[in-house]
GROMACS .gro file of C-alpha atoms in nm:
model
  395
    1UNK     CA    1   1.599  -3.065   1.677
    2UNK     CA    2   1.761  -3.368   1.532
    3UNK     CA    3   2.047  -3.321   1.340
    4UNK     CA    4   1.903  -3.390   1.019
    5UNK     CA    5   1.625  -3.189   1.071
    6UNK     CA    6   1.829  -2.872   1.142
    7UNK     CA    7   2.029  -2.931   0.835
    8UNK     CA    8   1.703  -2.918   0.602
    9UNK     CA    9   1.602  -2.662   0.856
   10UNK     CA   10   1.896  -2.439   0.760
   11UNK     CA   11   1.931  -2.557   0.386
   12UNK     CA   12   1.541  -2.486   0.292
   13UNK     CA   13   1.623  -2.107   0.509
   14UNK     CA   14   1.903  -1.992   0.245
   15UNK     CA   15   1.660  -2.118  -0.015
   16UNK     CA   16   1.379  -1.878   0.113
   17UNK     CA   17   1.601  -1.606   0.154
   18UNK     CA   18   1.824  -1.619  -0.146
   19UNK     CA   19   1.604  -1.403  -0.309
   20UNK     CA   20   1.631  -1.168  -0.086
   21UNK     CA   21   1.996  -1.021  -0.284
   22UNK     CA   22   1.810  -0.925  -0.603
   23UNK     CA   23   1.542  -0.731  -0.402
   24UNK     CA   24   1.703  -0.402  -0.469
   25UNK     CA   25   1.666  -0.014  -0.493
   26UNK     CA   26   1.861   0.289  -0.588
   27UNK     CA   27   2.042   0.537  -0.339
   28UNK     CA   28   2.267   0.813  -0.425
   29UNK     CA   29   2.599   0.757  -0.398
   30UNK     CA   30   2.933   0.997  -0.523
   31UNK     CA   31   3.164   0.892  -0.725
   32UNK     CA   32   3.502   1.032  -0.823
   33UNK     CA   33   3.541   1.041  -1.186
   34UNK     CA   34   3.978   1.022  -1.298
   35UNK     CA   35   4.031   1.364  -1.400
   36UNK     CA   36   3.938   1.411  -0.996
   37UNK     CA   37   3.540   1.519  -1.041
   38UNK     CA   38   3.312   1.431  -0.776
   39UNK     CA   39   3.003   1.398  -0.942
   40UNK     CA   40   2.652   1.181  -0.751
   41UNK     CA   41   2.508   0.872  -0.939
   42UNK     CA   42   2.247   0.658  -0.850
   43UNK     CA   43   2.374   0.319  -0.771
   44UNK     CA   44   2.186  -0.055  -0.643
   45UNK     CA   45   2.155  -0.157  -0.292
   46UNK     CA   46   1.950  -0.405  -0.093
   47UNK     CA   47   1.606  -0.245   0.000
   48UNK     CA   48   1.674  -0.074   0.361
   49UNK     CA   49   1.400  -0.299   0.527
   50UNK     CA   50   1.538  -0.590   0.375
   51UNK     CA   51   1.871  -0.476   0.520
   52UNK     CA   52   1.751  -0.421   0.853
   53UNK     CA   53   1.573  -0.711   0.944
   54UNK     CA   54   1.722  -1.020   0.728
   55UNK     CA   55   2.025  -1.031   0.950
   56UNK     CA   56   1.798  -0.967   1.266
   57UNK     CA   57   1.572  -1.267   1.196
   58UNK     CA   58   1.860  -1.484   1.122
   59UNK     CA   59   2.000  -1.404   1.443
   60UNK     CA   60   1.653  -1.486   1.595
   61UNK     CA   61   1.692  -1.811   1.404
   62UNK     CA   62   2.015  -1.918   1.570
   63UNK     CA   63   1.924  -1.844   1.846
   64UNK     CA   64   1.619  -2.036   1.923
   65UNK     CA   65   1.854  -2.358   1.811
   66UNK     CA   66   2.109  -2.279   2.035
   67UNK     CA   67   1.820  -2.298   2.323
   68UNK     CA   68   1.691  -2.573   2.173
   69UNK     CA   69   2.002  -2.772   2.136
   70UNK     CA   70   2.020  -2.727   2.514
   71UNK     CA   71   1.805  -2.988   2.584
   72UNK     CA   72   2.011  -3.242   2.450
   73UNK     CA   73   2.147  -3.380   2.733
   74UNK     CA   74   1.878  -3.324   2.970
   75UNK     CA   75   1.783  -3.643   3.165
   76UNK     CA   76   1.566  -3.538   3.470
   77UNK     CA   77   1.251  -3.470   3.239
   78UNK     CA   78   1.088  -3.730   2.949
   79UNK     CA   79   0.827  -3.794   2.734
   80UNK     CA   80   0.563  -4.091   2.650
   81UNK     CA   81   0.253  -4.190   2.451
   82UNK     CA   82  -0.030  -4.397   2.419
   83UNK     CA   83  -0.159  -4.611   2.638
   84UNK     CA   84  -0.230  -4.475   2.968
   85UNK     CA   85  -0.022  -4.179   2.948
   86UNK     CA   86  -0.218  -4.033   2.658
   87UNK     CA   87  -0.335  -3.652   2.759
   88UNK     CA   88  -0.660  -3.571   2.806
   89UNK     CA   89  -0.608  -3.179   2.775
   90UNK     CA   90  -0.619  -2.945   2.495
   91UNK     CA   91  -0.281  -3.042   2.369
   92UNK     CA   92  -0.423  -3.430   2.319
   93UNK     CA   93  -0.196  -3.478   2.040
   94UNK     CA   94   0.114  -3.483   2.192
   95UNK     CA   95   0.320  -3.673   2.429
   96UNK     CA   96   0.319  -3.652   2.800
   97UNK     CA   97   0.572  -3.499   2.996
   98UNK     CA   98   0.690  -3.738   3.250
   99UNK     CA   99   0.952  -3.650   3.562
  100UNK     CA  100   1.105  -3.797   3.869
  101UNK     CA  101   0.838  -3.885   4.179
  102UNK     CA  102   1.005  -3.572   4.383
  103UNK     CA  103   0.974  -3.381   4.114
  104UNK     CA  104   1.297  -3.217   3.948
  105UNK     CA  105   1.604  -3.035   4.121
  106UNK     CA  106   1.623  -2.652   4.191
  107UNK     CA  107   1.939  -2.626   3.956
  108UNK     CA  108   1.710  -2.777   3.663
  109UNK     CA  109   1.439  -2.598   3.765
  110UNK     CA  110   1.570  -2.233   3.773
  111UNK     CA  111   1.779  -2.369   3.425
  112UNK     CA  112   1.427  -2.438   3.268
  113UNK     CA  113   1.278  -2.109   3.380
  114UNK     CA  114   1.588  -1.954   3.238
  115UNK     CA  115   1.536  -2.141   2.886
  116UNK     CA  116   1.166  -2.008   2.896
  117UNK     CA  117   1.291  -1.618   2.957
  118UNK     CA  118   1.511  -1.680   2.639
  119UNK     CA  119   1.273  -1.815   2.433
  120UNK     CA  120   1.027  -1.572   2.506
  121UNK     CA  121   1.269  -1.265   2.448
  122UNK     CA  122   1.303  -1.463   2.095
  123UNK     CA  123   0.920  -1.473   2.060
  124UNK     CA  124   0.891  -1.136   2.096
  125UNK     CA  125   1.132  -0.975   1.881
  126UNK     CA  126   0.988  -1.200   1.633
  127UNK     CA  127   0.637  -1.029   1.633
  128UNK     CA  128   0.753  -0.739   1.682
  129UNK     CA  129   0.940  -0.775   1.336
  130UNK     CA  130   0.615  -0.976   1.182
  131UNK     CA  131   0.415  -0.666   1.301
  132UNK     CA  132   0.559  -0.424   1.162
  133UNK     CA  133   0.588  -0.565   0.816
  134UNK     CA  134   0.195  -0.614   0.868
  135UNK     CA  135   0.147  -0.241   0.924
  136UNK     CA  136   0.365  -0.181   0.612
  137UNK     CA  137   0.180  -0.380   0.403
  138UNK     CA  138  -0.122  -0.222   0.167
  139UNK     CA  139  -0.449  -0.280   0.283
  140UNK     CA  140  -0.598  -0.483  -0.039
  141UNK     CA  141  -0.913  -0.299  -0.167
  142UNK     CA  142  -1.159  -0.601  -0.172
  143UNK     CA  143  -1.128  -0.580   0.217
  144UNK     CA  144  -1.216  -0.190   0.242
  145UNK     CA  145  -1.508  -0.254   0.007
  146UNK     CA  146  -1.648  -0.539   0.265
  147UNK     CA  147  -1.628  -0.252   0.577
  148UNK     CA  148  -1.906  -0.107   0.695
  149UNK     CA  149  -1.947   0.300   0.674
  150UNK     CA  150  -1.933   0.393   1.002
  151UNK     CA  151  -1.688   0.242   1.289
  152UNK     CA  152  -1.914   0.228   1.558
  153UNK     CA  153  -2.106  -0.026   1.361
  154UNK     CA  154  -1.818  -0.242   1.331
  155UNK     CA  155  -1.714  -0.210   1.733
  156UNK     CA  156  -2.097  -0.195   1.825
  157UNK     CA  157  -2.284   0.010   2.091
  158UNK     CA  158  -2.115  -0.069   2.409
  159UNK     CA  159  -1.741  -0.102   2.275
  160UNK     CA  160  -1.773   0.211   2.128
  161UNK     CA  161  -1.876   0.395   2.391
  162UNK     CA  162  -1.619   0.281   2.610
  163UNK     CA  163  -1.356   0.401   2.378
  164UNK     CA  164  -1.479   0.741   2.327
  165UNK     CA  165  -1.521   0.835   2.644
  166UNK     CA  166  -1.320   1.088   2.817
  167UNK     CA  167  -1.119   0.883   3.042
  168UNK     CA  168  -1.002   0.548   2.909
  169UNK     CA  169  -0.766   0.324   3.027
  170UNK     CA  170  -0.680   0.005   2.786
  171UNK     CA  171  -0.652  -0.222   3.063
  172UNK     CA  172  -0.921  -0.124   3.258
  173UNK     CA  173  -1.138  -0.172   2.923
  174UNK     CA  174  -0.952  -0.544   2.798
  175UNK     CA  175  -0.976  -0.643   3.192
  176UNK     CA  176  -1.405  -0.566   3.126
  177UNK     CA  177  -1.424  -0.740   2.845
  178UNK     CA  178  -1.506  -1.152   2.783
  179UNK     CA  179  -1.174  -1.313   2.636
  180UNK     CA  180  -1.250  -1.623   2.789
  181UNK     CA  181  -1.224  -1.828   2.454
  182UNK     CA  182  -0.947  -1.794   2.156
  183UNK     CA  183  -1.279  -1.700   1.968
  184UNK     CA  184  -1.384  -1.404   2.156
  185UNK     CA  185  -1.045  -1.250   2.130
  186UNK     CA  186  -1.035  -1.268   1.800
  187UNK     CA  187  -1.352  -1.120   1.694
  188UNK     CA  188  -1.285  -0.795   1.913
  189UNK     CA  189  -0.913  -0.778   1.734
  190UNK     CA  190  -1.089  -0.809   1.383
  191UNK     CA  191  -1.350  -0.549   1.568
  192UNK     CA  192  -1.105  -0.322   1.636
  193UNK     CA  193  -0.878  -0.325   1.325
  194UNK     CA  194  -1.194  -0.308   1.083
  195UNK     CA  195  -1.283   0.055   1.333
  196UNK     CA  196  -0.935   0.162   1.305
  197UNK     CA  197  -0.900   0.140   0.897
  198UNK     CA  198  -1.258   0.295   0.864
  199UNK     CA  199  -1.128   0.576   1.070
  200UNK     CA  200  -0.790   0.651   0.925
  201UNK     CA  201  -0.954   0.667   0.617
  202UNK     CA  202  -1.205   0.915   0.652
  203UNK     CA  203  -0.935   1.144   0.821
  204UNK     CA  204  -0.699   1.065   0.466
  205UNK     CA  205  -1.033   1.224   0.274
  206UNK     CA  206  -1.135   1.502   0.476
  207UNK     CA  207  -0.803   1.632   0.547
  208UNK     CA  208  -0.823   1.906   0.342
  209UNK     CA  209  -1.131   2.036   0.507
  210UNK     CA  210  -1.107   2.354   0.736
  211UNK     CA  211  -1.394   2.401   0.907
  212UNK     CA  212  -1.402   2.401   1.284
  213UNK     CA  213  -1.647   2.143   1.311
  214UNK     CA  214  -1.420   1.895   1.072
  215UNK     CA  215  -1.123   1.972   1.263
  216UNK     CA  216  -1.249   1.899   1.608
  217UNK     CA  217  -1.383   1.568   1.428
  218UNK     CA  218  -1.062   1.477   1.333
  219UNK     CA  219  -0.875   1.550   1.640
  220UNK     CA  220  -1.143   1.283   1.819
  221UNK     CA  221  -1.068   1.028   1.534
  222UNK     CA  222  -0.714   1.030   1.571
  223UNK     CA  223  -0.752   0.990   1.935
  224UNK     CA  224  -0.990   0.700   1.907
  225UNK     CA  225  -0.730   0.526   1.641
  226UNK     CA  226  -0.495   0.571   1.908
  227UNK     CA  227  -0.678   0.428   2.144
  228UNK     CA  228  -0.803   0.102   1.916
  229UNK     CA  229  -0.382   0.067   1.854
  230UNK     CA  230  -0.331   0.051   2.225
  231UNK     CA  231  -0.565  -0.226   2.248
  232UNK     CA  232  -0.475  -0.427   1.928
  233UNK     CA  233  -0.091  -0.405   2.133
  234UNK     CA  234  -0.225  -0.582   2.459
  235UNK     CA  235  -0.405  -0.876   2.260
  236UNK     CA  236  -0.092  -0.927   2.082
  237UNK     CA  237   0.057  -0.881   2.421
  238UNK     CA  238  -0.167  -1.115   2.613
  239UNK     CA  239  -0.278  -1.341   2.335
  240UNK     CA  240   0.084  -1.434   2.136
  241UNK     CA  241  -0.063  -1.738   1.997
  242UNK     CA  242  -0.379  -1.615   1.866
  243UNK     CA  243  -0.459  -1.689   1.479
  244UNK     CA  244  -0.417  -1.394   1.273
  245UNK     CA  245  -0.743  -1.116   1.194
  246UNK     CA  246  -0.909  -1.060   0.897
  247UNK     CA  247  -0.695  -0.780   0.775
  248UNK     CA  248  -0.364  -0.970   0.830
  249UNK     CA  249  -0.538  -1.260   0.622
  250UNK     CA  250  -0.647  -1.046   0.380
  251UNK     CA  251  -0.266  -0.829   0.312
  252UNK     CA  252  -0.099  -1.153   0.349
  253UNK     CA  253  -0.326  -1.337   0.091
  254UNK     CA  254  -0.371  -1.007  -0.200
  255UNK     CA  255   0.016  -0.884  -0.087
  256UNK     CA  256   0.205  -0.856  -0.412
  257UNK     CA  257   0.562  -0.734  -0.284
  258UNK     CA  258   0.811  -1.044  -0.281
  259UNK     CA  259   1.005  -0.874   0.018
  260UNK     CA  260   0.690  -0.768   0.225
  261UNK     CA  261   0.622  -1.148   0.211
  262UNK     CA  262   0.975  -1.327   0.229
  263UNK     CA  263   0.998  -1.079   0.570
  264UNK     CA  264   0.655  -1.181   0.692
  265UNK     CA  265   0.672  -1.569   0.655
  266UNK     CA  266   1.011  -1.584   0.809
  267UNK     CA  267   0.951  -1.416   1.096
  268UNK     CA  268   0.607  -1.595   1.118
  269UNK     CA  269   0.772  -1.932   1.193
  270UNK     CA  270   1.036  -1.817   1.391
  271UNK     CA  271   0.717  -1.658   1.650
  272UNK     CA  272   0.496  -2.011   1.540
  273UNK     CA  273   0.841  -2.200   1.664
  274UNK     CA  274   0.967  -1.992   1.951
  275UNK     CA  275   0.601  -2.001   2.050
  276UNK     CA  276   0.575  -2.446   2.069
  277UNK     CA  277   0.941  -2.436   2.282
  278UNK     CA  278   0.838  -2.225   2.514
  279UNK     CA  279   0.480  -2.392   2.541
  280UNK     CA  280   0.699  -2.752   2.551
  281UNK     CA  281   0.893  -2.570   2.847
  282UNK     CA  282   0.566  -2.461   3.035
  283UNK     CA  283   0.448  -2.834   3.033
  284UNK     CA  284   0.762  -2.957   3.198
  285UNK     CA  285   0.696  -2.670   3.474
  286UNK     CA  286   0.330  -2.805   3.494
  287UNK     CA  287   0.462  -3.156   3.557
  288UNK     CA  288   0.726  -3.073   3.789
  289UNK     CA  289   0.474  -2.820   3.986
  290UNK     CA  290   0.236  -3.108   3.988
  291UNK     CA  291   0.494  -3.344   4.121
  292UNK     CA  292   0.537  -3.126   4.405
  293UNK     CA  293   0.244  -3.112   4.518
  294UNK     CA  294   0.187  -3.483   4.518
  295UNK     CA  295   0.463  -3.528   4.741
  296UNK     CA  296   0.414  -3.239   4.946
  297UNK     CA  297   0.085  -3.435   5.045
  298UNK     CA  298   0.224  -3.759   5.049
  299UNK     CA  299   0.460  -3.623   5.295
  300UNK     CA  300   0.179  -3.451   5.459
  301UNK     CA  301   0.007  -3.811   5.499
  302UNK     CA  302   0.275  -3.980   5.630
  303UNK     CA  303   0.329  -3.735   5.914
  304UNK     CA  304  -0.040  -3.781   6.016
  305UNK     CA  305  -0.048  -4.134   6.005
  306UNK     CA  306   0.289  -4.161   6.183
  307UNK     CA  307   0.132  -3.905   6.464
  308UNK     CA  308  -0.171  -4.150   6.498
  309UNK     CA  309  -0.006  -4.416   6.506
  310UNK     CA  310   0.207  -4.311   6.840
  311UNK     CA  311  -0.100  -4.185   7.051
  312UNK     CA  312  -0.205  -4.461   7.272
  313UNK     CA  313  -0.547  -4.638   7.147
  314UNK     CA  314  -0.850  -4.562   7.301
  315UNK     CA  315  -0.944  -4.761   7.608
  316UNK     CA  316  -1.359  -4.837   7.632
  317UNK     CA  317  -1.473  -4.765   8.001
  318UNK     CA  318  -1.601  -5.066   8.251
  319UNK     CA  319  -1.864  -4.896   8.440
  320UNK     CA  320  -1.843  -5.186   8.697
  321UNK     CA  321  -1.427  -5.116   8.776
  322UNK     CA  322  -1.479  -4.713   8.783
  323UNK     CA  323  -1.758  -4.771   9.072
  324UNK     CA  324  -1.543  -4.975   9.256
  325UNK     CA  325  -1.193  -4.750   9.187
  326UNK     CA  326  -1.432  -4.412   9.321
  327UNK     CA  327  -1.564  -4.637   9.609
  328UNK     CA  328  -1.170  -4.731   9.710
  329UNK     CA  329  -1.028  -4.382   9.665
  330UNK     CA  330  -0.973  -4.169  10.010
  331UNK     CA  331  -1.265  -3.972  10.112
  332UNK     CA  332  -1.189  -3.574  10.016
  333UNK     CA  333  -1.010  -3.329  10.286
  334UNK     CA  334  -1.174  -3.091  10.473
  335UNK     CA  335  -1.079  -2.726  10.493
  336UNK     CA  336  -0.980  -2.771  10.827
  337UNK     CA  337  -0.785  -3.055  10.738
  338UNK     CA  338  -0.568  -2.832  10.486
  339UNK     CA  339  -0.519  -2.572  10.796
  340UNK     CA  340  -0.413  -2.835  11.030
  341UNK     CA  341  -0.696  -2.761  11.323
  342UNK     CA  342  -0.761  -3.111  11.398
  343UNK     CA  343  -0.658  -3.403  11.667
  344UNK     CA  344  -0.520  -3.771  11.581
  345UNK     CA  345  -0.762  -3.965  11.829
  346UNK     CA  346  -0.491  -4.261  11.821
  347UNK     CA  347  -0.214  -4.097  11.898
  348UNK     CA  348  -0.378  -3.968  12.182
  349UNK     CA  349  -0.504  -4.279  12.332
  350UNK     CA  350  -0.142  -4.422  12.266
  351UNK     CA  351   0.020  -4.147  12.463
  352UNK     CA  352  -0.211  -4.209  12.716
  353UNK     CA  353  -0.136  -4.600  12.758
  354UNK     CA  354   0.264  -4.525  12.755
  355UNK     CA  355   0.180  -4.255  13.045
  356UNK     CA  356   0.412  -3.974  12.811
  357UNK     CA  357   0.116  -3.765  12.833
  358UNK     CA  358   0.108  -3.519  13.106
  359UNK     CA  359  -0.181  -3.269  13.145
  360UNK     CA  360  -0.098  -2.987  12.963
  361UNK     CA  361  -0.021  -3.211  12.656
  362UNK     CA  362  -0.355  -3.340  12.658
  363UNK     CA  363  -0.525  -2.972  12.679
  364UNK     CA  364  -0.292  -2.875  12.410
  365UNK     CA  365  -0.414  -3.220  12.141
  366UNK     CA  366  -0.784  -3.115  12.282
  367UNK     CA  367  -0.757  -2.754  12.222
  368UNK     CA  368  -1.037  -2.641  12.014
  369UNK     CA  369  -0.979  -2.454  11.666
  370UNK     CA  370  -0.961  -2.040  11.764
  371UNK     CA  371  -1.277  -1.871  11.671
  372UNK     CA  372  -1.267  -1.692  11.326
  373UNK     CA  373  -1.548  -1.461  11.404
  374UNK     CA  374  -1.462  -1.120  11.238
  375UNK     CA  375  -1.407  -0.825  11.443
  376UNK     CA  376  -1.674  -0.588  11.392
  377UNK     CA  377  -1.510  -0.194  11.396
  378UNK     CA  378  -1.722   0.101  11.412
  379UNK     CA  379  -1.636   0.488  11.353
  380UNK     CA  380  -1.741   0.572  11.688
  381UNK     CA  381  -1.449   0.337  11.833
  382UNK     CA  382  -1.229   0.455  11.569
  383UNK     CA  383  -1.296   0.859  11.664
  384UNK     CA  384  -1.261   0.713  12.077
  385UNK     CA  385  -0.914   0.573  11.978
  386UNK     CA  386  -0.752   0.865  11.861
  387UNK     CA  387  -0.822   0.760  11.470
  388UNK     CA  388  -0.941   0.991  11.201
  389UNK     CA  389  -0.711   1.277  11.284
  390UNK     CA  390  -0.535   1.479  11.046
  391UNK     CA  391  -0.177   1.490  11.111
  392UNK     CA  392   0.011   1.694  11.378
  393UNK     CA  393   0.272   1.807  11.055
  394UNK     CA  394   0.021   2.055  10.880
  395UNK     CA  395  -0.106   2.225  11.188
   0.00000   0.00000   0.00000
């Protein structure tokens, strides 16, 4: 925030809330009287919601500039526009988050998700305030009047069923439903809300009925508002940045306490702000993330192409030069070759010319391979030969 921004920021603040002083009501107090009576008067003091949550949103306030002041100095991370580096996404209207080729360092990186914890703690203390003012506020009666009777009309057939069944579980139910568009979730949150009013006010005018049957009927309402309340939590939950329902429209717009609305504007800009940092922080994770994996593929390139580039390149075959290499090679060795049963013919007429070769040398180089045949046994020969007897130890 530039400086002069967060001085208007902070001047037009105290001008909102400045108002806030003269929003008053009376509290018993005692006071001592000078004769030394203790007697109890009613005295002024700022409304007690007023109290409460006036300091806590300007807390929130200062805060979220503290975080964003952080950013100041910040150099790893940037922004453009037009041209070629206009988005194309759903945020088309603002500028594009540009960082470094490799993408940004861990220190920044774990700094930035810290910034985005922050902020979001911020963002949710901040509906959690805007909330309960909302809840606080009086229903106006031109929206009861457009309700329909009955609440399963307003949920329909199959929502309704699956909240008045016996078992229910709110996520199982949200995690069934279509929320695919901004649309869709907020029809089943003005769904929901229009049920939930329609049911807590039947219970306000049949309270005083005793009958079993009205009692039973009440106990299941009061379950089933639970149960729409439990769901109308996880939207806000899941959904932060969804435009507000009809009902909240509809208190906000007929509302005609100054502090209901002083406490519901503030803390709406503090959640609409708090909201666009933290989105502004999620696009420089995008980028980064995206960076990443550029260069994780890059890198991922280069070590292929490097790898090809060292194999040896494919040689095409001469089917001439292979005939004539398999033509030149040495004819293939014979069993008997490997077991050495053979006789070098030119040694032996060598031996024979220098006269070194006596007789039995000559029988010996001319000695035929031993026969292999295999020896036949049979169990006659084997009983003959004294085989086949139990031993002479066990008898």
């Amino acid at each position: 925030m530039a400086p002069d921004t967060k001085e208007r920021w902070k001047r037009e603040v105290g001008w909102l809330l400045s108002v806030t002083d003269l929003i008053v009501e009376f509290v018993p107090t005692r006071q001592t009287a000078e004769n030394g009576t203790t007697m109890e008067i009613m005295s002024t003091a700022q409304r007690r919601d007023l109290a409460m949550n006036i300091p806590a949103l300007r807390k929130l306030d200062a805060m979220l500039i503290g975080y964003m002041d952080n950013f100041v100095d910040q150099t790893e991370f940037w922004y453009e526009k037009g041209g070629d580096n206009k988005r194309d996404d759903d945020k088309w209207w603002m500028p594009t988050v540009k960082v470094p080729s490799e993408g940004l360092s861990d220190v920044t990186r774990k700094w930035l998700q810290y910034q985005k914890e922050c902020v979001n703690q911020v963002l949710k203390a901040a509906m959690a305030i805007n909330a309960q003012v909302l809840v606080e506020m009086e229903i106006p009666e031109i929206y009861i009047e457009s309700l329909p009777k009955k609440g399963k009309t307003s949920l329909g057939d199959a929502i309704y069923r699956s909240i008045t069944e016996e078992t229910f579980d709110p996520l199982e139910f949200l995690a069934g439903m279509d929320l695919s568009t901004e649309h869709k979730v907020l029809d089943l949150k003005n769904r929901i809300e229009a049920s939930t009013v329609i049911w807590k006010r039947k219970m306000q005018t049949k309270d005083s009925k005793s009958s079993w049957s009205s009692i039973v009927s009440f106990e299941k309402r009061e379950q089933f508002e639970e149960r729409a309340e439990t769901i109308l939590h996880l939207l806000k939950l899941q959904f932060p940045g969804t435009p507000q329902s009809q009902l909240d429209i509809s208190k906000i717009q007929y509302n005609r306490d100054v502090g209901y609305a002083l406490l519901e504007s503030y803390s709406r800009v503090l959640e609409s702000l708090a909201y666009s940092v933290m989105s502004r922080i999620e696009d420089v994770l995008s980028a980064d993330a995206a960076a990443q994996n550029l260069t994780a593929s890059e890198a991922a390139r280069r070590a292929l192409e490097s790898t090809s580039a060292e194999l040896p390149a494919a040689r095409k075959l001469d089917a001439k030069e292979e005939l004539e290499k398999l033509n030149e090679a040495p004819a293939s060795m014979t069993l008997f070759d490997f077991m050495g049963w053979h006789f070098d013919q030119d040694e032996l007429m060598k031996r024979r010319e220098d006269g070194t070769l006596d007789a039995d040398g000559e029988a010996m180089l001319l000695k035929k391979a031993p026969s292999m045949a295999p020896k036949k046994f049979s169990y006659v020969d084997s009983l003959s030969s004294g085989g086949m007897r139990s031993p002479s130890a066990r008898h």
